[in-house]
GROMACS .gro file of C-alpha atoms in nm:
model
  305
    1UNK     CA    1  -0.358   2.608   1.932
    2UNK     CA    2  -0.651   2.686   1.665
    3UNK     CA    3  -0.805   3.027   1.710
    4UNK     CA    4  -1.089   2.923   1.829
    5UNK     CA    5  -0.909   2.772   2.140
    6UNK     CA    6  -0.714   3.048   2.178
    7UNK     CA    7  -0.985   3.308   2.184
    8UNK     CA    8  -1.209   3.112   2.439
    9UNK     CA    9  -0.893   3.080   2.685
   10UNK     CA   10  -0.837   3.477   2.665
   11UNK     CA   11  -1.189   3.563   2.743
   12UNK     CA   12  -1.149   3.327   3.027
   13UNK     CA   13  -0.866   3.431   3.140
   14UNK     CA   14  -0.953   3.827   3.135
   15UNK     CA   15  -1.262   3.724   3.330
   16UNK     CA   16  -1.123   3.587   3.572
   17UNK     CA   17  -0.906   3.870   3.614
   18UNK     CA   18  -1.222   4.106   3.605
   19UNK     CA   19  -1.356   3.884   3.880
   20UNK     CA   20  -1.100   3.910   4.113
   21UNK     CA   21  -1.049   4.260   4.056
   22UNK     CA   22  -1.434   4.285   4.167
   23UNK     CA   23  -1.358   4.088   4.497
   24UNK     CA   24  -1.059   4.339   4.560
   25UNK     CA   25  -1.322   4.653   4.497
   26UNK     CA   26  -1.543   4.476   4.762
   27UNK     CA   27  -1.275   4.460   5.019
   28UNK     CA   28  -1.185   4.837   4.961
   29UNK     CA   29  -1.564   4.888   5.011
   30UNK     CA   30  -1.683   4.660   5.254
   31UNK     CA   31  -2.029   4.804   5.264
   32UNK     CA   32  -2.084   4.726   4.895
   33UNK     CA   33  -2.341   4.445   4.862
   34UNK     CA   34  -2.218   4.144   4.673
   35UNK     CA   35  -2.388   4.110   4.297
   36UNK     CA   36  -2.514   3.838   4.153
   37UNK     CA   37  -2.270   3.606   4.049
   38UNK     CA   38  -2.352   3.669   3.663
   39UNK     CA   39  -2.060   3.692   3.452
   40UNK     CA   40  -1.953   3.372   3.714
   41UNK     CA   41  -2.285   3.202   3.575
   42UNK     CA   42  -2.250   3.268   3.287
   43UNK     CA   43  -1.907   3.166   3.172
   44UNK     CA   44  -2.021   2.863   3.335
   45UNK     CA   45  -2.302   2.818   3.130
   46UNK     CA   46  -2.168   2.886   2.787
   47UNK     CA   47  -1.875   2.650   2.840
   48UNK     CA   48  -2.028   2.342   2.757
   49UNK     CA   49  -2.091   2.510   2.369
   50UNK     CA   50  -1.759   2.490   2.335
   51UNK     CA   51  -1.791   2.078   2.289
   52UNK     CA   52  -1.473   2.058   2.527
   53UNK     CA   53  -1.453   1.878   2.812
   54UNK     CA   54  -1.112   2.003   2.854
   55UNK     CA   55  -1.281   2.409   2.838
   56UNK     CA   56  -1.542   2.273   3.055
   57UNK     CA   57  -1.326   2.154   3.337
   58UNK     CA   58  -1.050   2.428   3.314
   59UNK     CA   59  -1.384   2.678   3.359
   60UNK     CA   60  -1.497   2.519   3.659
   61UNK     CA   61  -1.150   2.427   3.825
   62UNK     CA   62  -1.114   2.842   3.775
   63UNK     CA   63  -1.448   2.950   3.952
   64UNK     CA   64  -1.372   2.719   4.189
   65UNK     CA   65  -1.038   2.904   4.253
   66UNK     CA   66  -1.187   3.209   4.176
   67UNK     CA   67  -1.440   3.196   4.479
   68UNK     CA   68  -1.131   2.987   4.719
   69UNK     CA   69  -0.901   3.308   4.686
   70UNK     CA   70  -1.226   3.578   4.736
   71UNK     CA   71  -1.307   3.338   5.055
   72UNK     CA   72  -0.946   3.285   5.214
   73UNK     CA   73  -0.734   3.539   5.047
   74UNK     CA   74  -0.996   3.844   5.054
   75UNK     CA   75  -1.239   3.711   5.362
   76UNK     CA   76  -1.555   3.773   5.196
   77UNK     CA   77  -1.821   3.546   5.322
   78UNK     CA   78  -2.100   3.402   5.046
   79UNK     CA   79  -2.420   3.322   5.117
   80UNK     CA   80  -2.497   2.966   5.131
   81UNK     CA   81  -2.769   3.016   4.837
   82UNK     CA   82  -2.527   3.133   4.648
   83UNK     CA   83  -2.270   2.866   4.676
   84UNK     CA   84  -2.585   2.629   4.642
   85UNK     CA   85  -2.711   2.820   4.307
   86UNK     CA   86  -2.328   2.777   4.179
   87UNK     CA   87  -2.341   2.423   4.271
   88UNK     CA   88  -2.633   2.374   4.077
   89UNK     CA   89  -2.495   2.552   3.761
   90UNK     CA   90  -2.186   2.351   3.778
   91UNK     CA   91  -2.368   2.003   3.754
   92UNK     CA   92  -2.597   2.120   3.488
   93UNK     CA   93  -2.354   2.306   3.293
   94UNK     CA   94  -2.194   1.900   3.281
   95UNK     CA   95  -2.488   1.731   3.192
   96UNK     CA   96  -2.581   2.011   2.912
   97UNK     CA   97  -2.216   1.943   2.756
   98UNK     CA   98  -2.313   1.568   2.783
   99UNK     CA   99  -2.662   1.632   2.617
  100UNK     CA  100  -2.452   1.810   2.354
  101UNK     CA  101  -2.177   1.607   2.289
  102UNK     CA  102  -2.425   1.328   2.204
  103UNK     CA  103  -2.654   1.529   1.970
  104UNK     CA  104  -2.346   1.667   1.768
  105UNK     CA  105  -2.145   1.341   1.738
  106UNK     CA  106  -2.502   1.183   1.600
  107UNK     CA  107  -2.529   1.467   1.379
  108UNK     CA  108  -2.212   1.428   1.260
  109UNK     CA  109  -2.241   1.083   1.230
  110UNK     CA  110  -2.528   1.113   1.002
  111UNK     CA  111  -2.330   1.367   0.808
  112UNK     CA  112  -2.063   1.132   0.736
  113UNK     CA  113  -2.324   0.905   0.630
  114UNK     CA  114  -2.457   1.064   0.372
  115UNK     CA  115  -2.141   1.232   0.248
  116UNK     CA  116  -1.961   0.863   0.176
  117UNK     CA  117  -2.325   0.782   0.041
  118UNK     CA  118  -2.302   1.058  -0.160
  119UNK     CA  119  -1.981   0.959  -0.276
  120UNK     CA  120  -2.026   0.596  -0.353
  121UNK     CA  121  -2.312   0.751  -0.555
  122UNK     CA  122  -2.128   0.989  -0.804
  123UNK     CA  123  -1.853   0.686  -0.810
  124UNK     CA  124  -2.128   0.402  -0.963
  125UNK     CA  125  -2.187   0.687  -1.209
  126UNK     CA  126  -1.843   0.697  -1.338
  127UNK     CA  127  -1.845   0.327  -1.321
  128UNK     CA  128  -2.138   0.314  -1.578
  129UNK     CA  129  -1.949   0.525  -1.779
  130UNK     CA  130  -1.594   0.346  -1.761
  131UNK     CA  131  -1.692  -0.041  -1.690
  132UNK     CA  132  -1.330  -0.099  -1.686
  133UNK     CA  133  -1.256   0.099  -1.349
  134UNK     CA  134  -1.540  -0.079  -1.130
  135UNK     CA  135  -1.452  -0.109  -0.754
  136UNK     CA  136  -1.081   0.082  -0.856
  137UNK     CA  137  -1.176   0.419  -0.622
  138UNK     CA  138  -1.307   0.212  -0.361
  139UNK     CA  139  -0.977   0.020  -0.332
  140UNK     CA  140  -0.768   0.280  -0.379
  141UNK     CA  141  -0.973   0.478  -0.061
  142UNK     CA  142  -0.920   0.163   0.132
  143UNK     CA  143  -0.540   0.126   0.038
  144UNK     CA  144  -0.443   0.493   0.076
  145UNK     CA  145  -0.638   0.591   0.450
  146UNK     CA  146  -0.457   0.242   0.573
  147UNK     CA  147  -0.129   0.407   0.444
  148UNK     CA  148  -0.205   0.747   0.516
  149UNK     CA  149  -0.251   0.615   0.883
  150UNK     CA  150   0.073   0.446   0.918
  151UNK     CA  151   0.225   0.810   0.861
  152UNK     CA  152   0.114   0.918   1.162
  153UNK     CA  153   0.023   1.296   1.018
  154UNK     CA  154  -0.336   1.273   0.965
  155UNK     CA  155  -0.608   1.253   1.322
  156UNK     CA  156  -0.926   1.036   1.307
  157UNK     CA  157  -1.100   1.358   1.150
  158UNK     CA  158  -0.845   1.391   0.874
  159UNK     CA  159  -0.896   1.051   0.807
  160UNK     CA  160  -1.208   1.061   0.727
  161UNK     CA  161  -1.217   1.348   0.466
  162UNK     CA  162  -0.895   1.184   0.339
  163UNK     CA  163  -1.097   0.857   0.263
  164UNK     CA  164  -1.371   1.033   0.096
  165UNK     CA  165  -1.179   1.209  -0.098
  166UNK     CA  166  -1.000   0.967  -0.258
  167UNK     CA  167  -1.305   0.794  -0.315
  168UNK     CA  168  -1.374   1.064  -0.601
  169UNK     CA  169  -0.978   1.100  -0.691
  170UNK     CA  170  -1.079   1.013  -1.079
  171UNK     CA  171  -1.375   1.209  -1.064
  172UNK     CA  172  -1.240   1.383  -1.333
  173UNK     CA  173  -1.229   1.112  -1.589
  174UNK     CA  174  -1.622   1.185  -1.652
  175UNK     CA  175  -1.561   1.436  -1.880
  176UNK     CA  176  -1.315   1.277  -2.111
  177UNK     CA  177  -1.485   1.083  -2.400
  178UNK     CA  178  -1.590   0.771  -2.419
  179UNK     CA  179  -1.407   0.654  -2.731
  180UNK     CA  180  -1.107   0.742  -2.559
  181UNK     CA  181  -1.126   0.620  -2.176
  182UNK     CA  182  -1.269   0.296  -2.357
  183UNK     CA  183  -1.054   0.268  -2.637
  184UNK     CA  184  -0.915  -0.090  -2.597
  185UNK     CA  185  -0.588  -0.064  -2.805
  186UNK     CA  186  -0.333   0.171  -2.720
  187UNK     CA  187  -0.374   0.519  -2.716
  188UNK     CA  188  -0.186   0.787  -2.958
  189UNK     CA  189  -0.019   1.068  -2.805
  190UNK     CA  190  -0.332   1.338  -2.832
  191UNK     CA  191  -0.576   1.065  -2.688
  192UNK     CA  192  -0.287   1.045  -2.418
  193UNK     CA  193  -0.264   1.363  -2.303
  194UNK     CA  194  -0.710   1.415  -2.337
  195UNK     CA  195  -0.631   1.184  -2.024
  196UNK     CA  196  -0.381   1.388  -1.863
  197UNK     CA  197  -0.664   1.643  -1.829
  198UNK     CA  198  -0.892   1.417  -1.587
  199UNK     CA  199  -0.729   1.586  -1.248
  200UNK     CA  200  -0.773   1.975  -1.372
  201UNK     CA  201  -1.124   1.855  -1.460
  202UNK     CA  202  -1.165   1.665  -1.149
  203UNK     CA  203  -1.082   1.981  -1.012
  204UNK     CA  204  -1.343   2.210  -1.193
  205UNK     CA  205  -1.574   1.982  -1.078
  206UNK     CA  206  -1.534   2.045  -0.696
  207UNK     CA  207  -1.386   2.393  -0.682
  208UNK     CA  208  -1.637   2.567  -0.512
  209UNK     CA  209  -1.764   2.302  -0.257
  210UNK     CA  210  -1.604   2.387   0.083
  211UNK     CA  211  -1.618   1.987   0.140
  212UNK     CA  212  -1.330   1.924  -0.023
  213UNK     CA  213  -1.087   2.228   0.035
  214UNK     CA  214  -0.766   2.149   0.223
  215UNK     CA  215  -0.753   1.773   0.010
  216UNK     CA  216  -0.818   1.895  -0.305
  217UNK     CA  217  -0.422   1.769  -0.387
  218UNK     CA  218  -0.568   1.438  -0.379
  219UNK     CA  219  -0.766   1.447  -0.726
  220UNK     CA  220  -0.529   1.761  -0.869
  221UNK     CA  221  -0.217   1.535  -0.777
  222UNK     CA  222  -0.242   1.211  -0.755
  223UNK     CA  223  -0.063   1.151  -1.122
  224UNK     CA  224   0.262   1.359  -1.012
  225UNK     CA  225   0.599   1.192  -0.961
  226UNK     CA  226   0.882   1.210  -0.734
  227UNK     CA  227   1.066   1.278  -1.012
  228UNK     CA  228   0.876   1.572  -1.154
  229UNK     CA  229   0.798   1.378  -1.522
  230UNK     CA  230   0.361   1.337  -1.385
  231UNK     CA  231   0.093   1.543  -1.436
  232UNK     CA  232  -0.056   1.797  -1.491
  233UNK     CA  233   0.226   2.036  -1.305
  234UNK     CA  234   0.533   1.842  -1.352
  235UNK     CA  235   0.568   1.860  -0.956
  236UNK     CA  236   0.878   1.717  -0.812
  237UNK     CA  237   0.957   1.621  -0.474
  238UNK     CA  238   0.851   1.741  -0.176
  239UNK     CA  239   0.606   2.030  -0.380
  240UNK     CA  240   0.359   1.718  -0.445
  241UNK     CA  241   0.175   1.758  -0.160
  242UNK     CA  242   0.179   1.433   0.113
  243UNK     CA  243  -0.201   1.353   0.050
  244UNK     CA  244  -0.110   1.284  -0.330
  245UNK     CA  245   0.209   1.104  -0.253
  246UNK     CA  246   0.015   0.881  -0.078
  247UNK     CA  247  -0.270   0.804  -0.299
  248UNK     CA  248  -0.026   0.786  -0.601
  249UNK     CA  249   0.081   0.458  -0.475
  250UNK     CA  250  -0.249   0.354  -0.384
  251UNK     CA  251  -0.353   0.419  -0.700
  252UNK     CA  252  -0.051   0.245  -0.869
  253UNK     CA  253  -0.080  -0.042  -0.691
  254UNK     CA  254  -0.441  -0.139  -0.746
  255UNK     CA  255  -0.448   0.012  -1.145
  256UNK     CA  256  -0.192  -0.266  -1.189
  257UNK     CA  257  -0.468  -0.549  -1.223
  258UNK     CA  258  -0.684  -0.357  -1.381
  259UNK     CA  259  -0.729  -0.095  -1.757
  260UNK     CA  260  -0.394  -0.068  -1.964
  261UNK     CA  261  -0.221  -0.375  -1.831
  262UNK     CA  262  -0.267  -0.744  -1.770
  263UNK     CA  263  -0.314  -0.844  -1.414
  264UNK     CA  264   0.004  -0.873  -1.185
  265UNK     CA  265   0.033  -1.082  -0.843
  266UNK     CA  266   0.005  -0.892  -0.558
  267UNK     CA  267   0.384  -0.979  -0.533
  268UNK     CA  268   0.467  -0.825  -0.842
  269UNK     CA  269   0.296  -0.521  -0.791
  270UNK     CA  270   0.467  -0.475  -0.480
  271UNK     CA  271   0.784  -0.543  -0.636
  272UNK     CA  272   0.745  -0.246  -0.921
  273UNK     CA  273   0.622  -0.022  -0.631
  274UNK     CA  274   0.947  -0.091  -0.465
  275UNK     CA  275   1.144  -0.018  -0.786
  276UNK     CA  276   0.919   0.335  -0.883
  277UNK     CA  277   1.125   0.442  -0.551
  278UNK     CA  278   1.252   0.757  -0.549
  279UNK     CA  279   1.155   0.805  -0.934
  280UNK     CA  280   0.779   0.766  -0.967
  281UNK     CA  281   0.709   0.759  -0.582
  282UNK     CA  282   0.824   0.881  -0.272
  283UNK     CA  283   1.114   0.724  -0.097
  284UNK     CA  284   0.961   0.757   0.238
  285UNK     CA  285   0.643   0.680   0.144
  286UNK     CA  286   0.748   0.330   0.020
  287UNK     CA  287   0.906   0.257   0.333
  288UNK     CA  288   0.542   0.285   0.475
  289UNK     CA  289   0.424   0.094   0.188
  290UNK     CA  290   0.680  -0.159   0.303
  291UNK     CA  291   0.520  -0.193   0.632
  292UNK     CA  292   0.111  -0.175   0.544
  293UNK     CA  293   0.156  -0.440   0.231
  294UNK     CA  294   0.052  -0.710   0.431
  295UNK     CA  295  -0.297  -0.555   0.492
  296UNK     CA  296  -0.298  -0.461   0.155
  297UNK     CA  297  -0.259  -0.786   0.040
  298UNK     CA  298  -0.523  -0.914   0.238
  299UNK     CA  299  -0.729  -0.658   0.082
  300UNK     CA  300  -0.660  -0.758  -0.272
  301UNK     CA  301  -1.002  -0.803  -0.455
  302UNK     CA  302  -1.053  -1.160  -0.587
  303UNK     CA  303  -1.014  -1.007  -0.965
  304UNK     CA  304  -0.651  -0.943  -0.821
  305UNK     CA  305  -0.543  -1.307  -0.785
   0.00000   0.00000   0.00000
């Protein structure tokens, strides 16, 4: 339970409390008049701000105890208009959460627009810059979420960021030069490890956009191995986080076809993905592979084949 969740339940619950300790005042004081129902009103109200139906109807199944137990437990009689005024607050209090719920998922729906936009944006710059890589985030997004799925640890929500994310894994490789991301023979060992930079750069790029924090592993460690011989920590095992795990074999497997290699089957890639098991990748991880390559393979650009 987030804190959020946690906090709204406690207020509810010492209201409640508050409530029927008010009912038991009113029996000790029969004379009293009862008060406005406001507190009643206005947790109500302020439920459907919480975006949860679940709040919403765990509020109103609680008044509706609340006022059962003050009728049959305490005898206090309630006015008609004010069981009529409650009534009324209860169906608009569901309609307002509807009202809401519809605004914020269009909101956010426009938000996610624009941020893969946004992202498809900075990636056709990096693709001007490195010919060589065009489409490669893009599959390597599509690859990864589909495995990152089959794991079963990430909701719809985490998805998403997960996906966009990995859209902008190489984001990094902007600012390495040109003559050596383009340099068509192979590279020496200083030109090598200018490359190895392109995560801690990544990195720099996004450090201080909220966006991106909690899956920032995914362009800092996406290069690691199982192993611990990757870059740029020399992680090993389980301390490379599950979000780079994943995308290092999404990555692998579509970077196969493409920059320092000639092009491999799908078949073949699959094969050396099988045999990086437990050295370059994660045994468990494979296993997943194992069971999304299908999809993958019916994903395979037409450069691929």
């Amino acid at each position: 339970m987030n804190k959020q969740m946690f906090t709204k339940y406690i207020f509810l619950g010492v209201s409640i409390i508050y409530l029927l300790a008010y009912d038991l005042m009113f029996i000790r004081n029969p004379d009293a008049s009862l008060h406005i129902p406001y507190l009643e009103c206005f947790l109500v109200i302020s439920a459907p701000l919480f975006l949860s139906i679940h709040y919403l109807l765990w509020v109103s199944i609680c008044m509706i105890c609340r006022f059962l137990i003050a009728i049959y437990y305490f005898d206090i009689n309630y006015p008609i208009s004010l069981v009529l005024l409650f009534l009324t607050i209860f169906v608009t209090s569901f309609f307002v959460f509807l009202s809401l719920k519809f605004l914020v998922q269009k909101i956010k729906a426009s938000y996610e627009k624009q941020m893969k936009e946004t992202a498809l944006s900075i990636m056709r710059i990096m693709e001007l810059k490195d010919q060589y890589t065009k489409g490669h985030s893009e599959h390597v997004a599509n690859y990864a979420t589909i495995l990152a799925k089959e794991t079963n640890e990430y909701d719809d929500n985490s998805l998403k960021q997960f996906h966009f994310i990995c859209l902008l894994h190489d984001i990094g490789k902007i600012g390495i030069p040109d003559e050596v991301l383009k340099k068509a023979s192979s590279l020496t060992e200083e030109e090598y490890n200018i490359i190895k930079t392109h995560p801690q750069l990544g990195l720099e790029v996004f450090k201080n956009i909220s966006l991106i924090k909690g899956s920032e592993d995914i362009i800092l460690s996406h290069h690691e191995r199982w192993d611990g011989k990757g870059y740029p920590q020399k992680l090993k095992g389980n301390q490379i986080p599950l979000c780079a795990r994943i995308v290092a074999i999404a990555d692998a497997f579509d970077a196969m076809s493409r920059a320092y290699r000639s092009a491999l089957s799908p078949e073949e890639a699959y094969r050396r993905i099988i045999e990086g098991s437990g050295t370059q990748f994660d045994p468990s991880i494979v296993e997943v592979f194992k069971k999304v390559f299908p999809l993958w393979e019916k994903m395979v650009p037409n450069f691929f084949r």
